[in-house]
CSV table of C-alpha atoms in Angstrom, one decimal:
chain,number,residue,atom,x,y,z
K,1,UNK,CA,-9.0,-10.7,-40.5
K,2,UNK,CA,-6.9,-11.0,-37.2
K,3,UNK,CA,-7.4,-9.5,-33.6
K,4,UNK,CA,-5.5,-6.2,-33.2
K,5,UNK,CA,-2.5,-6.7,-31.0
K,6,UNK,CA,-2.5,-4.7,-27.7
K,7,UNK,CA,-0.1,-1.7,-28.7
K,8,UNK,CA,-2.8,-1.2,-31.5
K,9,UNK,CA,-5.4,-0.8,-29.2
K,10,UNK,CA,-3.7,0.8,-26.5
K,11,UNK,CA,-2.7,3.5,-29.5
K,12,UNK,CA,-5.8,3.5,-31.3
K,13,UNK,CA,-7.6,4.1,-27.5
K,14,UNK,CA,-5.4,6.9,-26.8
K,15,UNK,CA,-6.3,8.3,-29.9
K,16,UNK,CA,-9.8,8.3,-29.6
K,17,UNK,CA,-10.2,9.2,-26.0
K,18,UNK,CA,-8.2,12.3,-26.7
K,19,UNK,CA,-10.6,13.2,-29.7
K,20,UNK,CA,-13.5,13.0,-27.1
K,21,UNK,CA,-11.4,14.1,-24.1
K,22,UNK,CA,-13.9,17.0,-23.3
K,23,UNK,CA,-17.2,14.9,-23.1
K,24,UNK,CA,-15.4,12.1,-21.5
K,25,UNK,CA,-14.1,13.7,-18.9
K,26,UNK,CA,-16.8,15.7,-18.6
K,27,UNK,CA,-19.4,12.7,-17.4
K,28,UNK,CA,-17.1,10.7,-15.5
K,29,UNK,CA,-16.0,13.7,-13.5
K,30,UNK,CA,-19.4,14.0,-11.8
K,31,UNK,CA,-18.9,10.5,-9.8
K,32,UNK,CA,-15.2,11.5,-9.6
K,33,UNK,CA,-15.4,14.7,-8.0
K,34,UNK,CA,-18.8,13.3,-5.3
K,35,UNK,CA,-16.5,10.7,-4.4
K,36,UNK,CA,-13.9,13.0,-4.1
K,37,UNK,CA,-15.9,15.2,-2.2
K,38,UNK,CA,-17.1,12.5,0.0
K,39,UNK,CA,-14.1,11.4,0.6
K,40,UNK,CA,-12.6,14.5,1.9
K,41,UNK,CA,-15.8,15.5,3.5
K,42,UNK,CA,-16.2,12.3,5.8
K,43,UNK,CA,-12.2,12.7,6.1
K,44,UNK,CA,-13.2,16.1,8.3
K,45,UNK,CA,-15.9,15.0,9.6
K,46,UNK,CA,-14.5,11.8,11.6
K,47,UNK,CA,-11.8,14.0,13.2
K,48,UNK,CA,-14.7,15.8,15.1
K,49,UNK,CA,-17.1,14.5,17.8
K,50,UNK,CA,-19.7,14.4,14.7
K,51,UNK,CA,-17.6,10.8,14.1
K,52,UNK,CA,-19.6,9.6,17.1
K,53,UNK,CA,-23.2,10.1,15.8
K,54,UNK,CA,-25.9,8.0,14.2
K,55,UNK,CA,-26.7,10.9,11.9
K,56,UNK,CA,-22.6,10.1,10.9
K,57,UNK,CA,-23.7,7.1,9.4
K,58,UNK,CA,-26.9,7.6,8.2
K,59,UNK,CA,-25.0,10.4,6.0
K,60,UNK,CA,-22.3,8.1,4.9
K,61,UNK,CA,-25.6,5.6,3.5
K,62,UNK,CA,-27.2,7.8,1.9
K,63,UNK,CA,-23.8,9.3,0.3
K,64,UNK,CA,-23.1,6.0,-0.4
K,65,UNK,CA,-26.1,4.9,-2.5
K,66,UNK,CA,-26.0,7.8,-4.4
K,67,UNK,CA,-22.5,7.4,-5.5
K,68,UNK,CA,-23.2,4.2,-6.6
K,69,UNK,CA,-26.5,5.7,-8.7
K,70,UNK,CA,-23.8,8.2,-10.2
K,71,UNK,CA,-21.1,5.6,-10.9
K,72,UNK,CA,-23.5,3.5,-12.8
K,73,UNK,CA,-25.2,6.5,-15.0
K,74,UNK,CA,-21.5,7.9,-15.8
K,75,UNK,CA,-20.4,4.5,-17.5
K,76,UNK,CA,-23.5,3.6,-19.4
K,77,UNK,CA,-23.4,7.4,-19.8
K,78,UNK,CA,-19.4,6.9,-20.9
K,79,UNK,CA,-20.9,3.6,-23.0
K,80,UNK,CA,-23.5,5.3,-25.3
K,81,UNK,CA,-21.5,8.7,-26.0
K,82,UNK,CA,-19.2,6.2,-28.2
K,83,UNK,CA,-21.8,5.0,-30.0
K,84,UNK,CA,-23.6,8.7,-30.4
K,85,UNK,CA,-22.6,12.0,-31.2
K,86,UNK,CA,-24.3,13.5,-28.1
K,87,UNK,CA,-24.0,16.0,-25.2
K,88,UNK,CA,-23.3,15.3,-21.3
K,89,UNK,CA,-26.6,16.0,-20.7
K,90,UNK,CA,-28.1,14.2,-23.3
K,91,UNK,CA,-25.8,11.3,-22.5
K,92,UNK,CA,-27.3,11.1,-18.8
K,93,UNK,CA,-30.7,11.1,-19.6
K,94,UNK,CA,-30.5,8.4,-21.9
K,95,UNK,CA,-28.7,6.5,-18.9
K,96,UNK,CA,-31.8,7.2,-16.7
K,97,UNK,CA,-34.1,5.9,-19.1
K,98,UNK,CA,-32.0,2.2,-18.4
K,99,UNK,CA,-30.8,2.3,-15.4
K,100,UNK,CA,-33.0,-0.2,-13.9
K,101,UNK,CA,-32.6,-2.6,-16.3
K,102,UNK,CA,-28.3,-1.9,-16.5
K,103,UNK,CA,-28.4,-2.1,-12.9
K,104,UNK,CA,-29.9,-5.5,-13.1
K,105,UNK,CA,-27.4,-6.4,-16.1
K,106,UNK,CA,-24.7,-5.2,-13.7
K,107,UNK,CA,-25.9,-7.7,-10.8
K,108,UNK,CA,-25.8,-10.5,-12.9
K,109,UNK,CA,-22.5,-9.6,-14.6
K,110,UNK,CA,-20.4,-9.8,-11.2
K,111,UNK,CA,-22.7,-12.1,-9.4
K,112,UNK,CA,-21.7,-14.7,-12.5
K,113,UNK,CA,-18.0,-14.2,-12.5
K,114,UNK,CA,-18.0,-13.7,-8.1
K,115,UNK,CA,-20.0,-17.1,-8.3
K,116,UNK,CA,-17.1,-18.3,-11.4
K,117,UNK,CA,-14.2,-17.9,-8.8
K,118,UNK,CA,-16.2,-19.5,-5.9
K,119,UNK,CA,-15.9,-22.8,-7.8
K,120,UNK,CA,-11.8,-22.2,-7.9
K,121,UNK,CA,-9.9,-19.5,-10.4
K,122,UNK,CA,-10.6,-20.9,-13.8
K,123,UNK,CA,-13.8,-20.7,-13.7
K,124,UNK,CA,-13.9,-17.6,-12.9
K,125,UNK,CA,-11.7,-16.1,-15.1
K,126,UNK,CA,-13.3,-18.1,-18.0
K,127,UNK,CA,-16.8,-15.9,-17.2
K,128,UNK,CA,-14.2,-12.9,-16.8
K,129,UNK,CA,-13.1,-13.0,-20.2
K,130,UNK,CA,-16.6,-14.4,-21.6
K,131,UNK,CA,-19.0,-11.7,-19.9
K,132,UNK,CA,-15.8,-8.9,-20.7
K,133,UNK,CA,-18.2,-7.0,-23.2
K,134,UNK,CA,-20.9,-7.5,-21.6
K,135,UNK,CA,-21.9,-3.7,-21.0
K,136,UNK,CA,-21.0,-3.1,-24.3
K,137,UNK,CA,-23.2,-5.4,-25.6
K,138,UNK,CA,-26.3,-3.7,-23.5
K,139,UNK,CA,-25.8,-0.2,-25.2
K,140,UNK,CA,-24.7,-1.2,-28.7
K,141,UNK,CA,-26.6,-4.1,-29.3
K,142,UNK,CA,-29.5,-3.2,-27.0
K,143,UNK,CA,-29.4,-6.8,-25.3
K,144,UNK,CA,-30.8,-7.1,-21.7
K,145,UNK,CA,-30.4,-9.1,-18.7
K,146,UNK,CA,-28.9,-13.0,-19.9
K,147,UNK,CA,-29.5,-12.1,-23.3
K,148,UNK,CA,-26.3,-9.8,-23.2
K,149,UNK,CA,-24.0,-12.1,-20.8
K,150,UNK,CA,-24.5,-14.7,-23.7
K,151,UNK,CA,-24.1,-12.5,-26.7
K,152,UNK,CA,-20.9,-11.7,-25.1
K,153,UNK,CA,-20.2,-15.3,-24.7
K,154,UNK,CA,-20.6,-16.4,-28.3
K,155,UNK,CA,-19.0,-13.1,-29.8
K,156,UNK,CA,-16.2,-13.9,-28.0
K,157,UNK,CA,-15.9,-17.9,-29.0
K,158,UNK,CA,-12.4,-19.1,-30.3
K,159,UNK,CA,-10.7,-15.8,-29.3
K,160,UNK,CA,-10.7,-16.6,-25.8
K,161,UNK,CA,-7.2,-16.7,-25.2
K,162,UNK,CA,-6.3,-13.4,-27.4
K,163,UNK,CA,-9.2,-12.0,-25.6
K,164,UNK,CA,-7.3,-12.9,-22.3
K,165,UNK,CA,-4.1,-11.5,-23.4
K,166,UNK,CA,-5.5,-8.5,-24.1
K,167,UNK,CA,-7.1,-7.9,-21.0
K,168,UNK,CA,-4.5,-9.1,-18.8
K,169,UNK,CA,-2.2,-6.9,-20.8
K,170,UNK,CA,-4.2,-3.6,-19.9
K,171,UNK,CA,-4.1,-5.0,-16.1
K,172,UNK,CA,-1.0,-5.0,-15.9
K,173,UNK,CA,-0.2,-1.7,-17.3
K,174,UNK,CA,-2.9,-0.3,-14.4
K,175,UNK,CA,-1.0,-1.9,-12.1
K,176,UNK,CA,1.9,-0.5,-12.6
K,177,UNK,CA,0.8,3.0,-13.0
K,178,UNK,CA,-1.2,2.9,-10.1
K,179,UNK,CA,1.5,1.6,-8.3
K,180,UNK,CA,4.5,3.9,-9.4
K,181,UNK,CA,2.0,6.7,-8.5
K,182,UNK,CA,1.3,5.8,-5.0
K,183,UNK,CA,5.0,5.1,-4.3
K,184,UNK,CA,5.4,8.3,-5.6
K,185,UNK,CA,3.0,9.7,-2.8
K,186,UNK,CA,3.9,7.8,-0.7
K,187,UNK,CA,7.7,9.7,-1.0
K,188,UNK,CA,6.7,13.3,-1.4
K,189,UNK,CA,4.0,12.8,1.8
K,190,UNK,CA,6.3,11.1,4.8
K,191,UNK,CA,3.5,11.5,7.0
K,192,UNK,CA,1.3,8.9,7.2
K,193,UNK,CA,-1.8,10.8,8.4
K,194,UNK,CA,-1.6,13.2,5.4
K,195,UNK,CA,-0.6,10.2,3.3
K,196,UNK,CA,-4.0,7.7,3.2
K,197,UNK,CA,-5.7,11.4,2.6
K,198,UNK,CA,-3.7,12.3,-0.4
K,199,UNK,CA,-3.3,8.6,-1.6
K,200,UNK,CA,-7.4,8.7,-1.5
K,201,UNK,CA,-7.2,12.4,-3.2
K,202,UNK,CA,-4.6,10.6,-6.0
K,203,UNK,CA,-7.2,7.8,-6.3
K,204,UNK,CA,-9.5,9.5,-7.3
K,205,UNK,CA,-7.7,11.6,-9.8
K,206,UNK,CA,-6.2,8.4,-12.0
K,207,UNK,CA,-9.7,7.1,-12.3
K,208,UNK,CA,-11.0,9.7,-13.9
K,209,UNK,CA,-8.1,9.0,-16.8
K,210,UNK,CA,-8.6,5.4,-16.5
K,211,UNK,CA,-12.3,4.6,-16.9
K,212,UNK,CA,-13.1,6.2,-19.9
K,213,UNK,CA,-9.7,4.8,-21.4
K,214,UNK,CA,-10.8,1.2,-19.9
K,215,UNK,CA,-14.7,1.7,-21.7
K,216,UNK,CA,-12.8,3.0,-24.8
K,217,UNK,CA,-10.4,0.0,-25.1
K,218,UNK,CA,-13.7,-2.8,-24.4
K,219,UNK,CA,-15.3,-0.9,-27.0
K,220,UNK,CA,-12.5,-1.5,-29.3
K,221,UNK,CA,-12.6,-5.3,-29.0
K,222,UNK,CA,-15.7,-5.5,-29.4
K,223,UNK,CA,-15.8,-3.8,-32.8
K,224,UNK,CA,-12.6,-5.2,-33.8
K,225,UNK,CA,-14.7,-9.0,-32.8
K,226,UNK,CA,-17.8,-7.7,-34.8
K,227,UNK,CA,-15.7,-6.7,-38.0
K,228,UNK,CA,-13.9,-10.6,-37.9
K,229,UNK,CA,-17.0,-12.0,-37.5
K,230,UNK,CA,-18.7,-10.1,-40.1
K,231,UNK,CA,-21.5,-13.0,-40.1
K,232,UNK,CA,-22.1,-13.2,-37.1
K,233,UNK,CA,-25.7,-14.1,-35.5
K,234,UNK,CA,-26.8,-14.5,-32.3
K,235,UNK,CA,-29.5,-17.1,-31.1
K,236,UNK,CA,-31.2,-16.3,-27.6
K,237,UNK,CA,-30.1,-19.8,-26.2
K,238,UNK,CA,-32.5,-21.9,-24.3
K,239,UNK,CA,-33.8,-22.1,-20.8
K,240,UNK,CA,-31.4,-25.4,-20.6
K,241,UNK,CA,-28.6,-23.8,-21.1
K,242,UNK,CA,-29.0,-20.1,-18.9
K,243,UNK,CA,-30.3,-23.1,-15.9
K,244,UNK,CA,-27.1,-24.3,-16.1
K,245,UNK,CA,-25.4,-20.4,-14.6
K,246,UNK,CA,-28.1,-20.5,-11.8
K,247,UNK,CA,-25.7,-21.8,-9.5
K,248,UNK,CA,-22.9,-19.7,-10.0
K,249,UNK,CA,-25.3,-16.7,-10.2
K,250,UNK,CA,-27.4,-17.3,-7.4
K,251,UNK,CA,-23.8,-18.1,-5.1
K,252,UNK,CA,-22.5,-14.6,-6.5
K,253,UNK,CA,-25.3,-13.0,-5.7
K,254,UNK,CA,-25.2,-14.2,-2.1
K,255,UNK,CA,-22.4,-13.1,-1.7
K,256,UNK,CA,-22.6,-9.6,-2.7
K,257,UNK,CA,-26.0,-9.3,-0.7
K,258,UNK,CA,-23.8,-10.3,2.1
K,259,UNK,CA,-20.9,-7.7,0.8
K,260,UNK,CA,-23.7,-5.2,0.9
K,261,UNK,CA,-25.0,-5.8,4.3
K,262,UNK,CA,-22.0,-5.9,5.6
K,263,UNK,CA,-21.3,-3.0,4.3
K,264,UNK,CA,-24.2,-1.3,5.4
K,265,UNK,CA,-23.5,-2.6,9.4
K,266,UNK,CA,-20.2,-1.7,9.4
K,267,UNK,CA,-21.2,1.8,8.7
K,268,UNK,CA,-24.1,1.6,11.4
K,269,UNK,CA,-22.5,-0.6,13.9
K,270,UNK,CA,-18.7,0.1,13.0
K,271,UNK,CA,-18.3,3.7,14.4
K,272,UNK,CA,-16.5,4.6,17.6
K,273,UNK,CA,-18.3,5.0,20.5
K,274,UNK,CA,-17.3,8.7,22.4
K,275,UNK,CA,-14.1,8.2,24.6
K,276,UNK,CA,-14.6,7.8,28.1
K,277,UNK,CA,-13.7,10.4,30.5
K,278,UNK,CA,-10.9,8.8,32.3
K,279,UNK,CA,-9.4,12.5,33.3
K,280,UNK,CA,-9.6,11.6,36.9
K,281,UNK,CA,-7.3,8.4,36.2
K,282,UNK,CA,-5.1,10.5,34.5
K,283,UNK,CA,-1.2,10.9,36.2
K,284,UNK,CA,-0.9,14.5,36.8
K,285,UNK,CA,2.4,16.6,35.7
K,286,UNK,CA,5.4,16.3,37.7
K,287,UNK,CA,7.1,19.7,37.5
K,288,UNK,CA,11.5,18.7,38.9
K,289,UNK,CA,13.8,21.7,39.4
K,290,UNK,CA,16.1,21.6,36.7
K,291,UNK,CA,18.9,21.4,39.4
K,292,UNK,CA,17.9,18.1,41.1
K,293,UNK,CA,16.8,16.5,37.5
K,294,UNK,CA,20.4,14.3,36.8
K,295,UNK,CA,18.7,14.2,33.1
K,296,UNK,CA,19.9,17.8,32.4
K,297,UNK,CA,23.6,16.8,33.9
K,298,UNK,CA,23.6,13.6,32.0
K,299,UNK,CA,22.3,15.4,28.5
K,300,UNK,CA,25.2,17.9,28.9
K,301,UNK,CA,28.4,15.0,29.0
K,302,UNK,CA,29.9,15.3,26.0
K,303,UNK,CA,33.4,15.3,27.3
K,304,UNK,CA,34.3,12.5,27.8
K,305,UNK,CA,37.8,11.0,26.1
K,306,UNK,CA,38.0,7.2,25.4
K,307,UNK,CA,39.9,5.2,22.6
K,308,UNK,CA,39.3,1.9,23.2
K,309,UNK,CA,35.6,1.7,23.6
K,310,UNK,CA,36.0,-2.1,23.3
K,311,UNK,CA,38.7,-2.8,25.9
K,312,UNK,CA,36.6,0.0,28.4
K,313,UNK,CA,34.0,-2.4,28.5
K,314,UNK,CA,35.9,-5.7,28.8
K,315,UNK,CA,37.5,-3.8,31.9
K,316,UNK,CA,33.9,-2.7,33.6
K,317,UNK,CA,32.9,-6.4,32.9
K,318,UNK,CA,36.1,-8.2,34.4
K,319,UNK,CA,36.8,-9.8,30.8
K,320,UNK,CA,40.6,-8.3,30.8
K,321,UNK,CA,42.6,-5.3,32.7
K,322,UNK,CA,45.2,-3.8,31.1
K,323,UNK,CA,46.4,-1.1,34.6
K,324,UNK,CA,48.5,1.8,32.0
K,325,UNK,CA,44.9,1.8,30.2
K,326,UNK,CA,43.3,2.3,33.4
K,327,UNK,CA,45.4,4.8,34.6
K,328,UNK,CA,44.4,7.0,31.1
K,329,UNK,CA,41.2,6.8,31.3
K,330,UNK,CA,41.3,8.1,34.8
K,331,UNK,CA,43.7,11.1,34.0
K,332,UNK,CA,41.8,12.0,30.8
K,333,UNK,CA,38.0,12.1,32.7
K,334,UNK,CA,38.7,13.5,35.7
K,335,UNK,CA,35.8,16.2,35.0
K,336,UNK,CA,33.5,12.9,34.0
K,337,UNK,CA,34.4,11.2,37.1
K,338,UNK,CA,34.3,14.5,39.2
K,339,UNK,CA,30.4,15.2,37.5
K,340,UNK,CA,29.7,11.5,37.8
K,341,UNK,CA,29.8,11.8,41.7
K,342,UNK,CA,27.3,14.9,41.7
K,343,UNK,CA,24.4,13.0,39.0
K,344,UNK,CA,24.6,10.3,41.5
K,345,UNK,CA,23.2,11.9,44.2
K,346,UNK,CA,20.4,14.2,43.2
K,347,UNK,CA,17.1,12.8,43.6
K,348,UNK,CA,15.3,12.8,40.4
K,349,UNK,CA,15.7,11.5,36.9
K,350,UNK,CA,13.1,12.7,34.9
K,351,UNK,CA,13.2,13.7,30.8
K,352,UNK,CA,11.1,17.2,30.6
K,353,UNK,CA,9.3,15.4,27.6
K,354,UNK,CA,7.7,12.6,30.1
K,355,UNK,CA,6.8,14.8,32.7
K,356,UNK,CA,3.1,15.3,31.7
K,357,UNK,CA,0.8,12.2,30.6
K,358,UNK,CA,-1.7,13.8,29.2
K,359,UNK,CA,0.8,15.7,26.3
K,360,UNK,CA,2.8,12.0,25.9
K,361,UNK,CA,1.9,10.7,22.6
K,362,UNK,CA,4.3,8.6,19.3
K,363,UNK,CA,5.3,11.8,18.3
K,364,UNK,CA,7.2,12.9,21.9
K,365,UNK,CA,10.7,13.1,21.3
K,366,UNK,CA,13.1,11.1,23.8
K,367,UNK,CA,16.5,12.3,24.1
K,368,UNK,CA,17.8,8.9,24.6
K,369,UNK,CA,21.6,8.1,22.8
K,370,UNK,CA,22.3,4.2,23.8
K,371,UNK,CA,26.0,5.0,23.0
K,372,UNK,CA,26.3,7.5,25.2
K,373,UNK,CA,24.4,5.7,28.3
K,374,UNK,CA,26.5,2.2,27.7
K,375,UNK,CA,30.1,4.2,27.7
K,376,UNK,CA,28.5,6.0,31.1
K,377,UNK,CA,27.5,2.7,32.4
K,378,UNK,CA,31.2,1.5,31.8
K,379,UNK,CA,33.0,3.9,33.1
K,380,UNK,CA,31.5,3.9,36.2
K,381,UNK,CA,31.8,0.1,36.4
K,382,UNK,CA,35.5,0.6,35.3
K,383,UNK,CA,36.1,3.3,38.3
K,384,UNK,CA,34.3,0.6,41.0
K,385,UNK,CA,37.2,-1.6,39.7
K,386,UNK,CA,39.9,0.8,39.6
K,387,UNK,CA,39.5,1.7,43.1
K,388,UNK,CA,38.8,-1.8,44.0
K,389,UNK,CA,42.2,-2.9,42.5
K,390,UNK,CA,44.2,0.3,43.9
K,391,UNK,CA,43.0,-0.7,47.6
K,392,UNK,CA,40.5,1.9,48.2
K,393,UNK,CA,37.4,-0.5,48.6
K,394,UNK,CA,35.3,1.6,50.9
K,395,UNK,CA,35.3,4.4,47.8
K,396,UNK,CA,34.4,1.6,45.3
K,397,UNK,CA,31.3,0.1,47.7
K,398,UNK,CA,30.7,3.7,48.3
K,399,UNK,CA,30.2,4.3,44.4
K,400,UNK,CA,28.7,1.1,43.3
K,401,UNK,CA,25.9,1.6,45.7
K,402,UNK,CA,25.7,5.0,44.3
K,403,UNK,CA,25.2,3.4,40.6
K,404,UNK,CA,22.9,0.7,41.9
K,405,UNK,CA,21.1,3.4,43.4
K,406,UNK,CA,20.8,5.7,40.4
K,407,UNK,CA,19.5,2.7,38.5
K,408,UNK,CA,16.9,2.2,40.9
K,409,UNK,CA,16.1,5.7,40.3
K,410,UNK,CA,16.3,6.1,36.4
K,411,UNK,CA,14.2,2.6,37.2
K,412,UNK,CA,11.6,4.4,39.4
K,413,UNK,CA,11.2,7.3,38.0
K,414,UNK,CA,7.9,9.6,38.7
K,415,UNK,CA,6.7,9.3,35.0
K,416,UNK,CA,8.7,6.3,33.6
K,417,UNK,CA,7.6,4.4,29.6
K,418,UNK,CA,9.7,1.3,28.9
K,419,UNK,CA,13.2,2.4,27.2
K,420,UNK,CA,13.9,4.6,30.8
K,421,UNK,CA,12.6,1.4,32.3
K,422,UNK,CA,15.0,-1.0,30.7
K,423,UNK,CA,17.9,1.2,31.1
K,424,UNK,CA,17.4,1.5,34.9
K,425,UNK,CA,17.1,-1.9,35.5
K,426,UNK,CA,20.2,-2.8,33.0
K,427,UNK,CA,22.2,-0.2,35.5
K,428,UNK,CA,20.7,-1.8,38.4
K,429,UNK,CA,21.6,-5.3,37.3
K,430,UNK,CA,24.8,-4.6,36.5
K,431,UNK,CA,25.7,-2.9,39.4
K,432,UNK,CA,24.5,-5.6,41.5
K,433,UNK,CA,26.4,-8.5,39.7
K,434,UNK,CA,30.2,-6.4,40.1
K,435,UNK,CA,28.1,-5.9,44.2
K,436,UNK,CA,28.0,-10.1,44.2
K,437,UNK,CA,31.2,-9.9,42.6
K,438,UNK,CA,33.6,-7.9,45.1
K,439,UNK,CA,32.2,-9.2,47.9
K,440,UNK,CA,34.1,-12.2,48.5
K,441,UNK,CA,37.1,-10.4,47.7
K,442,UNK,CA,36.7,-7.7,49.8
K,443,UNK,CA,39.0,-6.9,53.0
K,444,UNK,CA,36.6,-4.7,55.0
């Protein structure tokens, strides 16, 4: 008699969890739906002032323990009503009856395979696969503490590689659900406030599908294992041998008492401390008439008529001049040009959105369109130039000092954040190098 293959037992789990689908989901919703609630519940709670409170995180402790309690009592719950015809209810109080001694079994069980993978990966996956029936072992064979780590061990000898197929196999599958449904989330919820809530919410939802399915498909290895090894009998081995896991064990189980305290502080010690009240530093509002605020003019240009955006800014940086061109450009934005004089000499630049602090946050839109600002910045380089060329270099000092001014100014301005910044000192800069430019050419 041969292992089943994977699709067997994938089909043959399917099968049975949906002829016990009530009772199953039935006990493993209870730890489900508290951690759920918990979830959601602490969710609210840390977008209060209640966030900054001891009694926040005495709550989350105590929450915390008993979900725990509840996750342990719904598997061993989960365990037994495979092996027993029996009620939720029943099925739960034959789970507190053991729980001491399955949260011991528990302990040991990751404290081993943590400890395995301290001492490099295949160590730790050989406990992994060894210890994988562990828990089955406690409820059908009613074997305690090391006695069911070993019985695990020796039912499993000489399949240890099929064993690790099959396991890895139902990993992988997890994955890949779990993954395509997050993704999936992760789409349908752009906002990623609302996403981490409903990607917890999701969570929580797959798990209560997946662990009895998990349970179900252990269970089927291990009764698969016990009909090929229909002779099989298990001898408690000796205090030699369990000496010889005291190391991995007791390094596991360092580790998860540090896990656990560390836990435990972060929930004490971890919480935010109230803000301080830094009102008094705060910038107050600046409130601009609309008609001295050059944003508004600025935001309104979209007449502007230019084919060659390329050879425009060769021309505003000296690169090439091409005098027809020129001429165009000149005829066909007179408005621009005409406008372009009048943004240049009102005395604020200020976006409406900026203007108070305190309402500044990511989600403040900027009406900021680089295409738009560069081809302004060109053509009035390209005009400085024009009239530079065409003699009238009193009316081109007159506007570049103009330009280096506004930049100053969209530089300076009463509320600035870093993109206006970088703009008005681009402008700036720019002006100034045409200033350094012209001068020696100049005739005045």
């Amino acid at each position: 008699m041969i292992m089943k293959s994977v699709f067997f037992l994938l089909k043959e789990s399917w099968i049975f969890y949906i002829s016990k689908i009530k009772i199953l989901t039935g006990i493993i919703s209870i730890p489900v739906f508290f951690s759920l609630f918990s979830f959601s519940f602490f969710y609210f709670l840390n977008t209060t002032a209640f966030k900054y409170s001891i009694y926040l995180s005495a709550l989350e402790a105590v929450f915390l323990i008993i979900n725990w309690a509840l996750w342990l009592l719904a598997i061993l719950s989960l365990i037994y009503c495979l092996k027993e015809e029996i009620s939720i209810k029943d099925s739960f109080r034959y789970s507190l009856k053991f729980l001491g001694s399955y949260t011991w079994l528990n302990i040991l069980l990751f404290s081993v395979i943590i400890g395995g993978f301290v001492f490099l990966i295949i160590p730790g996956i050989l406990f992994l696969v060894w210890f994988s029936l562990t828990l089955i072992i406690f409820v059908f064979e009613q074997r305690k503490g090391f006695d069911a780590l070993f019985f695990s061990k020796e039912l499993t000898r000489g399949y240890f590689w099929k064993l690790l197929w099959r396991l890895l196999a139902l990993e992988i599958i997890l994955i890949i659900v779990t993954t395509l449904t997050f993704f999936l989330v992760r789409f349908i919820v752009p906002n990623s406030y609302m996403e981490f809530y409903v990607g917890g919410m999701v969570g929580y939802f797959i798990l209560l599908f997946f662990v009895p399915f998990i349970i179900i498909y252990l269970f089927l290895i291990y009764k698969n294992l016990i009909e090929i090894n229909s002779n099989f009998s298990y001898t408690e081995p000796p205090k030699k041998t369990k000496l010889k896991y005291f190391i991995p064990i007791s390094l596991g189980l360092l580790i998860v008492a540090i896990g656990v305290f560390f836990n435990f502080l972060i929930i004490f010690l971890g919480r935010d401390i109230p803000p301080i009240d830094d009102s008094d530093l705060w910038l107050s509002a600046v409130e601009i008439p609309k008609e001295e605020n050059a944003f508004y003019c600025l935001k309104d240009i979209d007449y502007i008529s230019i084919e060659d955006h390329t050879l425009l800014r060769k021309m505003a940086e000296g690169e090439e001049w091409d005098h027809k061109y020129a001429e165009e450009l000149i005829k066909n934005n007179e408005k621009f040009f005409e406008d372009f004089e009048k943004i240049l000499i009102l005395p604020y630049y200020q976006e409406p959105g900026l203007k108070d602090p305190i309402l500044f946050n990511a989600s403040t839109i900027l009406h900021t369109n680089p295409d738009l600002r560069t081809t302004i910045i060109n053509l009035g380089l390209f005009k400085v130039r024009y009239l530079f060329i065409e003699g009238e270099e009193e009316e081109a000092f007159d506007l570049l000092i103009k330009i280096i001014k506004f930049g100053h100014l969209v530089e300076n301005k009463p509320r600035p954040v870093l993109i206006y910044w970088s703009i008005g000192i681009s402008l700036k800069n720019s002006g100034l190098e045409l200033f350094r430019e012209l001068i020696p050419k100049t005739n005045i």
